[in-house]
Amino acid sequence: MKSKNITIRDVAREAGVGVGTVSRVLNSGSVKQDTRQKVLETIKRLGYKPNFFARTLAGGKTDRILTIMPEVKSEFHWRILESFDHEIDKENFQSIIYPLISRKRYDALISNPSFIQEVEGVIIMTITPDILDDRFEVNAPVVLIEEKSNKCSCVYLNNRKGGRIVANHLLERNITKYYAIYSSAANPFIKNEHMKDRIIGYRDTLIDAGKLFEDEQIIYADYSLGPSNEQIKKMLTETNRPGIFAMTDNFALLVLQVASTIGLSPGKDFFLVGYDNQSWTEKAGLTTIEQPIEEFGKTGAKLLIERIKNPALPIRQIEFPPLLIKRNTT
Amino acid sequence: MKSKNITIRDVAREAGVGVGTVSRVLNSGSVKQDTRQKVLETIKRLGYKPNFFARTLAGGKTDRILTIMPEVKSEFHWRILESFDHEIDKENFQSIIYPLISRKRYDALISNPSFIQEVEGVIIMTITPDILDDRFEVNAPVVLIEEKSNKCSCVYLNNRKGGRIVANHLLERNITKYYAIYSSAANPFIKNEHMKDRIIGYRDTLIDAGKLFEDEQIIYADYSLGPSNEQIKKMLTETNRPGIFAMTDNFALLVLQVASTIGLSPGKDFFLVGYDNQSWTEKAGLTTIEQPIEEFGKTGAKLLIERIKNPALPIRQIEFPPLLIKRNTT
DNA sequence: TGTTATAATGGAAGCGTTTCCACGACATAA
DNA sequence: TTATGTCGTGGAAACGCTTCCATTATAACA
């Protein structure tokens, strides 16, 4: 059934060279031009594929990066992953994506070193850095994306500042009452301090400006369901010209829909800011906060690769500023 | 820096046994009770961790399964994955999840055999089976989840039947005009025939029953945005008692929201059926089609593992019936 | 007690690479 | 011509395991 595998020795014999030479061809060692050509030809002719395990066992590099991520549902996170992947590909690394879809999977990762011993670097995306405390032993370099830590390199966004920016923006409008639509995270591995931070920045700025902001002005929503119709209607009609800060664009979309059915115009009858700058928000004219997707992935990759290549390099923490995209809803 | 690794030989020496015995302890070979105890103790004491590469190279099994999936955003797919994972864990397999987030990643998978040579089985989830035609060479067993193929085992849902069930259900109501809210897939690796099939089953049944169903009655929506407010309003107000079949629960949610703001009651002024039976639909009272998440994952895992253990077994195709969950909206 | 069948064990060979060392070929400098 | 590098090359050793075979300990029985 299983025909004998073609090994490097077969190639060497067929090409009339030693195994060392074939290995050197494979690993860009120095080999004379025509010898290399001959070997390459033989490899192709025999359909030889190097054995990954043997290669690694013998001390070769895996050129693999482990990417730990939560169970994401948003396009935002997938896009970060994509840009990250794109970047490491340029350096001929491959990423193994490890989604934390269950407690069991988390435990398996922590207790089973095989995944970790196989890679040269680890990316932890959008997951509470507590994981680093746990019994999580890595001696490969680690980079956090969208989280902050001073134990390893990271790229993150200042969510508190994001909240402040939104508040300051809304303060320039003629607003009677300020709201925030908030939700706690759906996934246990995401300790979602992000939204909390946004709220804090928002609230503090409003209060500093002498505005009222009490708990009742924070509207709690289920993450996947969003705020209910009644909640939205109440906000929109309780006072004239309310200002609403939705923690995600999705929540803002619901507000827009309800407003439209009761004949209220955004930017006039009420003011609305989202978060994420999802692709559809442009068409919808939603004012929102942009998170630098491309840069997140790209910079994360760079930080990791630089430390893989030179582990002596110091860790770096890079903060990206949140960016307000002003559109029609404010 | 890198202290010498603890190997099986160290354990053998420390425990006063041969390497073969240690290996047997590790691989549940037959070893006398107290010898095993002694070895286990030594392993723990030394903190020995078997080297995955050496083990595999020497002919051991990897006990790993490759799970190829699209970039999913729905809870539905994550839950399938979870139940699958849970099931294979019982048999001490681990799954490597490989999300197809870009064309590049697809190509890397197809052209690079290292991922595939590392596993004992492959699951392809929610991805057009065309991938099997391509230059995709696996000699491990393959199981498709949520897709049908007669080249390998699969578990799938009969979407056409789903459409028919919805139509038949709505036909029992006193409906003046039938609609469907449809969307094409967002991901290029998902050739979403599912929704198309649902529409076909729906339409054919309606037409067979002598109802009118023309293209105009299919409402096209952006996948992540859903149908627009105007589209929904038009459906709801154009005639009395319309019947609406939303291809996903998310679309149905939008309909409910719009309806609520214009004071229309589901199950009375209009009739609405979703698809997926997402967790929130129960609370919302939405009539919908249940897809057997647990069973999908579990059965997929079983089909795969049975073929891993005995490759001679014939492939099996298992169809799950869609199930109507009747609630208040019809 | 001795004989035979069976279970447990030690250790060499082999898995397919990389790496290192030694050596020959060839060029350059004295 | 001889001494001194430099480059390219072949092949043994090592990586850490599993597996198989030969050997020894143990059990079963007469």
PDB file of C-alpha atoms in Angstrom, chain B residues 108-232:
ATOM      1  CA  ALA B 108      -0.028  27.090   0.914  1.00  0.00           C
ATOM      2  CA  LEU B 109      -2.185  24.220   2.032  1.00  0.00           C
ATOM      3  CA  ILE B 110      -2.508  22.724  -1.402  1.00  0.00           C
ATOM      4  CA  SER B 111       1.121  22.963  -2.338  1.00  0.00           C
ATOM      5  CA  ASN B 112       2.772  22.270   0.982  1.00  0.00           C
ATOM      6  CA  PRO B 113       2.353  18.731   2.092  1.00  0.00           C
ATOM      7  CA  SER B 114       3.854  19.182   5.522  1.00  0.00           C
ATOM      8  CA  PHE B 115       0.561  19.989   7.189  1.00  0.00           C
ATOM      9  CA  ILE B 116      -1.086  17.036   5.643  1.00  0.00           C
ATOM     10  CA  GLN B 117       1.670  14.548   6.240  1.00  0.00           C
ATOM     11  CA  GLU B 118       1.406  15.404   9.897  1.00  0.00           C
ATOM     12  CA  VAL B 119      -2.118  14.241  10.437  1.00  0.00           C
ATOM     13  CA  GLU B 120      -4.081  11.075  10.409  1.00  0.00           C
ATOM     14  CA  GLY B 121      -7.280  12.470   9.099  1.00  0.00           C
ATOM     15  CA  VAL B 122      -8.772  15.565   7.559  1.00  0.00           C
ATOM     16  CA  ILE B 123     -12.044  17.336   8.176  1.00  0.00           C
ATOM     17  CA  ILE B 124     -13.274  19.793   5.614  1.00  0.00           C
ATOM     18  CA  MET B 125     -15.967  21.977   6.999  1.00  0.00           C
ATOM     19  CA  THR B 126     -18.406  24.145   5.116  1.00  0.00           C
ATOM     20  CA  ILE B 127     -16.165  24.399   2.119  1.00  0.00           C
ATOM     21  CA  THR B 128     -17.038  23.580  -1.410  1.00  0.00           C
ATOM     22  CA  PRO B 129     -15.793  20.046  -2.067  1.00  0.00           C
ATOM     23  CA  ASP B 130     -14.081  21.320  -5.213  1.00  0.00           C
ATOM     24  CA  ILE B 131     -11.008  21.477  -3.047  1.00  0.00           C
ATOM     25  CA  LEU B 132     -10.816  17.714  -3.391  1.00  0.00           C
ATOM     26  CA  ASP B 133     -10.425  17.951  -7.136  1.00  0.00           C
ATOM     27  CA  ASP B 134      -7.661  20.487  -7.073  1.00  0.00           C
ATOM     28  CA  ARG B 135      -4.153  19.309  -6.573  1.00  0.00           C
ATOM     29  CA  PHE B 136      -5.063  18.376  -3.049  1.00  0.00           C
ATOM     30  CA  GLU B 137      -3.428  15.081  -2.267  1.00  0.00           C
ATOM     31  CA  VAL B 138      -4.282  13.367   0.954  1.00  0.00           C
ATOM     32  CA  ASN B 139      -3.968   9.746   1.671  1.00  0.00           C
ATOM     33  CA  ALA B 140      -5.419  10.111   5.098  1.00  0.00           C
ATOM     34  CA  PRO B 141      -9.164   9.677   5.355  1.00  0.00           C
ATOM     35  CA  VAL B 142     -11.281  12.769   4.742  1.00  0.00           C
ATOM     36  CA  VAL B 143     -14.689  13.714   6.071  1.00  0.00           C
ATOM     37  CA  LEU B 144     -16.806  16.591   4.864  1.00  0.00           C
ATOM     38  CA  ILE B 145     -19.032  18.463   7.232  1.00  0.00           C
ATOM     39  CA  GLU B 146     -21.969  20.390   5.854  1.00  0.00           C
ATOM     40  CA  GLU B 147     -21.153  19.423   2.306  1.00  0.00           C
ATOM     41  CA  LYS B 148     -21.910  16.399   0.222  1.00  0.00           C
ATOM     42  CA  SER B 149     -19.565  14.325  -1.873  1.00  0.00           C
ATOM     43  CA  ASN B 150     -19.383  10.755  -2.969  1.00  0.00           C
ATOM     44  CA  LYS B 151     -15.633  10.695  -2.857  1.00  0.00           C
ATOM     45  CA  CYS B 152     -15.469  10.636   0.908  1.00  0.00           C
ATOM     46  CA  SER B 153     -17.552  10.353   4.016  1.00  0.00           C
ATOM     47  CA  CYS B 154     -19.721  13.322   4.812  1.00  0.00           C
ATOM     48  CA  VAL B 155     -22.441  14.673   7.023  1.00  0.00           C
ATOM     49  CA  TYR B 156     -24.735  17.217   5.513  1.00  0.00           C
ATOM     50  CA  LEU B 157     -28.096  18.802   5.673  1.00  0.00           C
ATOM     51  CA  ASN B 158     -30.696  18.670   2.976  1.00  0.00           C
ATOM     52  CA  ASN B 159     -31.225  22.358   2.380  1.00  0.00           C
ATOM     53  CA  ARG B 160     -33.733  21.864  -0.350  1.00  0.00           C
ATOM     54  CA  LYS B 161     -35.849  19.928   2.051  1.00  0.00           C
ATOM     55  CA  GLY B 162     -35.404  22.744   4.537  1.00  0.00           C
ATOM     56  CA  GLY B 163     -36.879  25.157   2.015  1.00  0.00           C
ATOM     57  CA  ARG B 164     -39.752  22.807   1.383  1.00  0.00           C
ATOM     58  CA  ILE B 165     -40.504  22.443   5.066  1.00  0.00           C
ATOM     59  CA  VAL B 166     -40.632  26.190   5.489  1.00  0.00           C
ATOM     60  CA  ALA B 167     -42.888  26.566   2.465  1.00  0.00           C
ATOM     61  CA  ASN B 168     -45.240  23.861   3.618  1.00  0.00           C
ATOM     62  CA  HIS B 169     -45.413  25.416   7.028  1.00  0.00           C
ATOM     63  CA  LEU B 170     -46.192  28.848   5.647  1.00  0.00           C
ATOM     64  CA  LEU B 171     -48.758  27.402   3.256  1.00  0.00           C
ATOM     65  CA  GLU B 172     -50.855  26.454   6.238  1.00  0.00           C
ATOM     66  CA  ARG B 173     -51.101  30.102   7.172  1.00  0.00           C
ATOM     67  CA  ASN B 174     -53.326  32.591   5.535  1.00  0.00           C
ATOM     68  CA  ILE B 175     -50.693  34.390   3.514  1.00  0.00           C
ATOM     69  CA  THR B 176     -51.109  36.772   0.615  1.00  0.00           C
ATOM     70  CA  LYS B 177     -47.580  37.042  -0.665  1.00  0.00           C
ATOM     71  CA  TYR B 178     -44.433  34.992  -0.142  1.00  0.00           C
ATOM     72  CA  TYR B 179     -40.940  36.405   0.207  1.00  0.00           C
ATOM     73  CA  ALA B 180     -37.441  35.143   0.739  1.00  0.00           C
ATOM     74  CA  ILE B 181     -34.487  37.129   2.011  1.00  0.00           C
ATOM     75  CA  TYR B 182     -31.353  35.868   0.380  1.00  0.00           C
ATOM     76  CA  SER B 183     -27.676  36.667   0.345  1.00  0.00           C
ATOM     77  CA  SER B 184     -24.686  35.321  -1.477  1.00  0.00           C
ATOM     78  CA  ALA B 185     -21.751  34.102   0.532  1.00  0.00           C
ATOM     79  CA  ALA B 186     -19.095  36.450   1.765  1.00  0.00           C
ATOM     80  CA  ASN B 187     -16.218  34.025   1.504  1.00  0.00           C
ATOM     81  CA  PRO B 188     -14.812  32.867  -1.809  1.00  0.00           C
ATOM     82  CA  PHE B 189     -14.123  29.398  -0.453  1.00  0.00           C
ATOM     83  CA  ILE B 190     -17.731  28.848   0.364  1.00  0.00           C
ATOM     84  CA  LYS B 191     -19.679  28.279  -2.735  1.00  0.00           C
ATOM     85  CA  ASN B 192     -22.856  28.828  -0.953  1.00  0.00           C
ATOM     86  CA  GLU B 193     -25.254  26.537  -2.631  1.00  0.00           C
ATOM     87  CA  HIS B 194     -26.983  26.063   0.684  1.00  0.00           C
ATOM     88  CA  MET B 195     -29.027  29.203   0.569  1.00  0.00           C
ATOM     89  CA  LYS B 196     -29.707  28.689  -3.084  1.00  0.00           C
ATOM     90  CA  ASP B 197     -30.994  25.214  -2.332  1.00  0.00           C
ATOM     91  CA  ARG B 198     -33.235  26.514   0.377  1.00  0.00           C
ATOM     92  CA  ILE B 199     -34.715  29.011  -2.029  1.00  0.00           C
ATOM     93  CA  ILE B 200     -35.260  26.340  -4.655  1.00  0.00           C
ATOM     94  CA  GLY B 201     -37.057  24.034  -2.247  1.00  0.00           C
ATOM     95  CA  TYR B 202     -39.133  26.946  -1.041  1.00  0.00           C
ATOM     96  CA  ARG B 203     -40.023  28.210  -4.471  1.00  0.00           C
ATOM     97  CA  ASP B 204     -40.835  24.822  -5.970  1.00  0.00           C
ATOM     98  CA  THR B 205     -43.118  23.942  -3.132  1.00  0.00           C
ATOM     99  CA  LEU B 206     -44.944  27.226  -3.367  1.00  0.00           C
ATOM    100  CA  ILE B 207     -45.354  26.918  -7.108  1.00  0.00           C
ATOM    101  CA  ASP B 208     -46.531  23.320  -6.824  1.00  0.00           C
ATOM    102  CA  ALA B 209     -49.140  24.565  -4.423  1.00  0.00           C
ATOM    103  CA  GLY B 210     -50.308  27.012  -7.046  1.00  0.00           C
ATOM    104  CA  LYS B 211     -48.816  30.113  -5.447  1.00  0.00           C
ATOM    105  CA  LEU B 212     -47.094  32.889  -7.292  1.00  0.00           C
ATOM    106  CA  PHE B 213     -43.349  33.187  -6.744  1.00  0.00           C
ATOM    107  CA  GLU B 214     -41.341  35.455  -8.960  1.00  0.00           C
ATOM    108  CA  ASP B 215     -37.845  36.818  -8.828  1.00  0.00           C
ATOM    109  CA  GLU B 216     -39.040  40.061  -7.382  1.00  0.00           C
ATOM    110  CA  GLN B 217     -40.118  38.163  -4.287  1.00  0.00           C
ATOM    111  CA  ILE B 218     -36.518  37.296  -3.513  1.00  0.00           C
ATOM    112  CA  ILE B 219     -34.953  40.113  -1.555  1.00  0.00           C
ATOM    113  CA  TYR B 220     -31.207  40.356  -1.922  1.00  0.00           C
ATOM    114  CA  ALA B 221     -29.218  41.463   1.084  1.00  0.00           C
ATOM    115  CA  ASP B 222     -25.612  42.056   1.886  1.00  0.00           C
ATOM    116  CA  TYR B 223     -24.431  39.233   4.092  1.00  0.00           C
ATOM    117  CA  SER B 224     -23.119  41.238   7.006  1.00  0.00           C
ATOM    118  CA  LEU B 225     -25.428  44.207   6.632  1.00  0.00           C
ATOM    119  CA  GLY B 226     -28.665  42.354   6.103  1.00  0.00           C
ATOM    120  CA  PRO B 227     -31.672  43.679   4.207  1.00  0.00           C
ATOM    121  CA  SER B 228     -32.172  47.424   4.337  1.00  0.00           C
ATOM    122  CA  ASN B 229     -34.893  49.076   6.282  1.00  0.00           C
ATOM    123  CA  GLU B 230     -36.650  50.082   3.129  1.00  0.00           C
ATOM    124  CA  GLN B 231     -36.632  46.570   1.764  1.00  0.00           C
ATOM    125  CA  ILE B 232     -38.113  45.251   4.959  1.00  0.00           C
TER     126      ILE B 232
END
